[in-house]
PDB file of C-alpha atoms in Angstrom:
ATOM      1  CA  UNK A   8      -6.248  -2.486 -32.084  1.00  0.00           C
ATOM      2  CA  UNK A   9      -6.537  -2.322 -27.838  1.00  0.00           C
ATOM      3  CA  UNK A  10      -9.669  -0.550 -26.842  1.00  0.00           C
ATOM      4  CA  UNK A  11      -8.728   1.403 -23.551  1.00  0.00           C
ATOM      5  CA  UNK A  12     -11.277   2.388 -21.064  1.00  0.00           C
ATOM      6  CA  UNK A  13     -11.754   5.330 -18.472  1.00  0.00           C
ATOM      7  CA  UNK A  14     -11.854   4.688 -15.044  1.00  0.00           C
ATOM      8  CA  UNK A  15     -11.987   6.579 -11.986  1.00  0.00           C
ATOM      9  CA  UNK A  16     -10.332   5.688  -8.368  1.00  0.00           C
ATOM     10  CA  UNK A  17     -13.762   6.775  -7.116  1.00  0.00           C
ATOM     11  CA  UNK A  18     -15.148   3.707  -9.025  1.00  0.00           C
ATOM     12  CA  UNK A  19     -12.295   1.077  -7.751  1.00  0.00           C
ATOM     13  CA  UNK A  20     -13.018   2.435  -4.204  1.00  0.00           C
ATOM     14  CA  UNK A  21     -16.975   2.027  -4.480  1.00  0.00           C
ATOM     15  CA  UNK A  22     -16.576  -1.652  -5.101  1.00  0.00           C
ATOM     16  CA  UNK A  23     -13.928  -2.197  -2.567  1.00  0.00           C
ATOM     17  CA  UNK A  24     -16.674  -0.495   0.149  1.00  0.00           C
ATOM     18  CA  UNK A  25     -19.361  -2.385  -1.260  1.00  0.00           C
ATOM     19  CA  UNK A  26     -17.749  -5.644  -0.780  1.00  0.00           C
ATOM     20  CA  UNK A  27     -15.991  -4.606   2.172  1.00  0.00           C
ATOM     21  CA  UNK A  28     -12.602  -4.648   1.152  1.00  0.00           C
ATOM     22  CA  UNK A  29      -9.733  -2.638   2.283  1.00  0.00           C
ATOM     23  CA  UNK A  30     -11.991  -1.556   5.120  1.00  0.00           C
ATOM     24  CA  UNK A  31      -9.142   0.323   7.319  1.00  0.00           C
ATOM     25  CA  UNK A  32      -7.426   1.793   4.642  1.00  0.00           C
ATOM     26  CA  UNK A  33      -8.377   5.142   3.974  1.00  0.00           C
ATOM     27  CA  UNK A  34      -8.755   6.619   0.874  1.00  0.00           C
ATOM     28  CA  UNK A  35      -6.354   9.309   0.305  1.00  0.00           C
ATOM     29  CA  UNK A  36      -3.387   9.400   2.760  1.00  0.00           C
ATOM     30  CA  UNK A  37       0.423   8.265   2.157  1.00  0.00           C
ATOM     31  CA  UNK A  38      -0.862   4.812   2.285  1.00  0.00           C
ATOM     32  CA  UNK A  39      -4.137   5.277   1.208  1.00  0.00           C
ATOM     33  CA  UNK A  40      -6.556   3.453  -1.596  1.00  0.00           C
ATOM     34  CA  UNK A  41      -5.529   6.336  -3.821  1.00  0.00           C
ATOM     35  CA  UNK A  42      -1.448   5.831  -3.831  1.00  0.00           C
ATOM     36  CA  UNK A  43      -2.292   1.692  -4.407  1.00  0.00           C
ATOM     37  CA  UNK A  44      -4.942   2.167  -6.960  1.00  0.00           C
ATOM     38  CA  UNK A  45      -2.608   4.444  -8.375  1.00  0.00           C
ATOM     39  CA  UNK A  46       0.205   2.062  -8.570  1.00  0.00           C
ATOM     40  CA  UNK A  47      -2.263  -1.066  -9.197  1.00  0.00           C
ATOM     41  CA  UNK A  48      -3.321   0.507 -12.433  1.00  0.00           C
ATOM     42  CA  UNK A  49       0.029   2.261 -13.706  1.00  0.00           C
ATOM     43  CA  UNK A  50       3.019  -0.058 -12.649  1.00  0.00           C
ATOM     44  CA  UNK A  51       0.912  -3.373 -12.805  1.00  0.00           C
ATOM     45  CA  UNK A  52      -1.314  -3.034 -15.694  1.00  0.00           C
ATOM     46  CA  UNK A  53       0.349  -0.082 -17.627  1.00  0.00           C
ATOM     47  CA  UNK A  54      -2.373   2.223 -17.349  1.00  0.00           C
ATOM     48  CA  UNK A  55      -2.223   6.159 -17.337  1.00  0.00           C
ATOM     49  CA  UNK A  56      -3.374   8.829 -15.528  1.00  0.00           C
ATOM     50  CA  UNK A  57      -5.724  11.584 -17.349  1.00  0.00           C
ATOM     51  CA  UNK A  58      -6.954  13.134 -14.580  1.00  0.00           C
ATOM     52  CA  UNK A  59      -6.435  14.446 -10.690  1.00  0.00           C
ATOM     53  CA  UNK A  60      -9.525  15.368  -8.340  1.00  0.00           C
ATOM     54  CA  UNK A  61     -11.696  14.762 -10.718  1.00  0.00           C
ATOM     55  CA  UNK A  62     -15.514  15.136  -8.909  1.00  0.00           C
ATOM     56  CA  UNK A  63     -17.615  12.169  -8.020  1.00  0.00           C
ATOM     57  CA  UNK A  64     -20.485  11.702  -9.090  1.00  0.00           C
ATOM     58  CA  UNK A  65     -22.551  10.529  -5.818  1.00  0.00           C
ATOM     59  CA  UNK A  66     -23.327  13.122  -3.474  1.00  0.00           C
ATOM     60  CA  UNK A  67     -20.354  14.218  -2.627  1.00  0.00           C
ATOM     61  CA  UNK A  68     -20.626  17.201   0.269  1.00  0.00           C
ATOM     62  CA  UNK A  69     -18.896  16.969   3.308  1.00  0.00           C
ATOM     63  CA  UNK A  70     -21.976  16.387   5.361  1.00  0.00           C
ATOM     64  CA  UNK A  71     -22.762  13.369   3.653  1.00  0.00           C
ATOM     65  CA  UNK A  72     -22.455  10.495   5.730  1.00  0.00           C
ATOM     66  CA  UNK A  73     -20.373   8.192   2.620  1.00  0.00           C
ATOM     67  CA  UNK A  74     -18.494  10.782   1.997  1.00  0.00           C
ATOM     68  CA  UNK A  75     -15.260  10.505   3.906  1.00  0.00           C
ATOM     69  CA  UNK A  76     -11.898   8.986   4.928  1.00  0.00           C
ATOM     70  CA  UNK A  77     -12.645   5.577   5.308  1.00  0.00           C
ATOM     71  CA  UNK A  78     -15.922   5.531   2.666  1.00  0.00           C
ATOM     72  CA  UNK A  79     -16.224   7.096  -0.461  1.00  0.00           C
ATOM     73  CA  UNK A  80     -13.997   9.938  -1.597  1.00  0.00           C
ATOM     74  CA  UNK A  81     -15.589  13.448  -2.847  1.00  0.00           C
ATOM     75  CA  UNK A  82     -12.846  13.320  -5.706  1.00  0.00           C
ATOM     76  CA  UNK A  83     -10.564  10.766  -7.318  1.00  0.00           C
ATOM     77  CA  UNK A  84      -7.984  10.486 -10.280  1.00  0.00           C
ATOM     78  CA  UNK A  85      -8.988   8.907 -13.214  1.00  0.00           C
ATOM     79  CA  UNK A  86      -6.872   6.576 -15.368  1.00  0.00           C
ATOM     80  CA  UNK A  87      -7.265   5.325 -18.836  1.00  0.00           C
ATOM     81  CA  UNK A  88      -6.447   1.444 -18.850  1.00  0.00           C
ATOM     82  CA  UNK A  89      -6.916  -1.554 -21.516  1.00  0.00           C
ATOM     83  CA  UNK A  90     -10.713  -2.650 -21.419  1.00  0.00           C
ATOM     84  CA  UNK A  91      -8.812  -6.378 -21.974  1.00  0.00           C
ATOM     85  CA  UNK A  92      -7.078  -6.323 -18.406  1.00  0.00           C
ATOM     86  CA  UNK A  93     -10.537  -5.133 -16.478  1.00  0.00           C
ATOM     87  CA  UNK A  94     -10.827  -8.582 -15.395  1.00  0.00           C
ATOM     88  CA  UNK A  95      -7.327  -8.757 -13.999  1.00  0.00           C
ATOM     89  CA  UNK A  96      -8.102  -5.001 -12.123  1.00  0.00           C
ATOM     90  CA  UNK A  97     -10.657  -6.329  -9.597  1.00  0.00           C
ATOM     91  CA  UNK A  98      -9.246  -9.705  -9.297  1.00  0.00           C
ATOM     92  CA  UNK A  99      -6.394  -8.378  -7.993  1.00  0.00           C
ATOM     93  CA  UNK A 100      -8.566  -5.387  -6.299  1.00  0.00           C
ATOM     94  CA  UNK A 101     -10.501  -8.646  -4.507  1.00  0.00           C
ATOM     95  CA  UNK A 102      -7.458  -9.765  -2.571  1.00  0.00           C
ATOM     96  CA  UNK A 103      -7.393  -6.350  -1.131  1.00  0.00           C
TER      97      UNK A 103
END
């Protein structure tokens, strides 16, 4: 049996900021972290989406000063993806 796990966009883009990755890519425009996470995690590891502007769970008001394009987003889409291919996720999220 394949245990799946939920994960959030808002999570995947944390740790990119953190380790200053993707650090001109913004998070939610045509070619934004959303659209690649989004393809990362369904056409590359066969993951699914369960959920669309779902809230974060940092502060997450416009006045906050992580809270924006090219930091952390106030909302993300979540995805349900095999807890085996985690590793593989921010590997691949590490090239970025």
């Amino acid at each position: 049996m394949t245990t799946k796990i939920k994960i959030g966009a808002d999570e995947l883009i944390l740790w990119l900021r953190k380790n200053e990755k993707a650090v001109n890519i913004p998070n939610d425009e045509i070619q934004g972290l959303g659209i690649k996470i989004h393809n990362l995690i369904v056409k590359e590891f066969g993951g699914i989406k369960v959920a669309e502007n779902y809230p974060s769970y940092w502060a997450n008001l416009m006045e906050d000063k992580n809270v924006e394009k090219f930091n952390l987003p106030k909302a993300s889409a979540q995805y349900e993806i095999e807890t085996q291919k985690i590793g593989q996720l921010y590997e691949n999220l590490s090239r970025w």
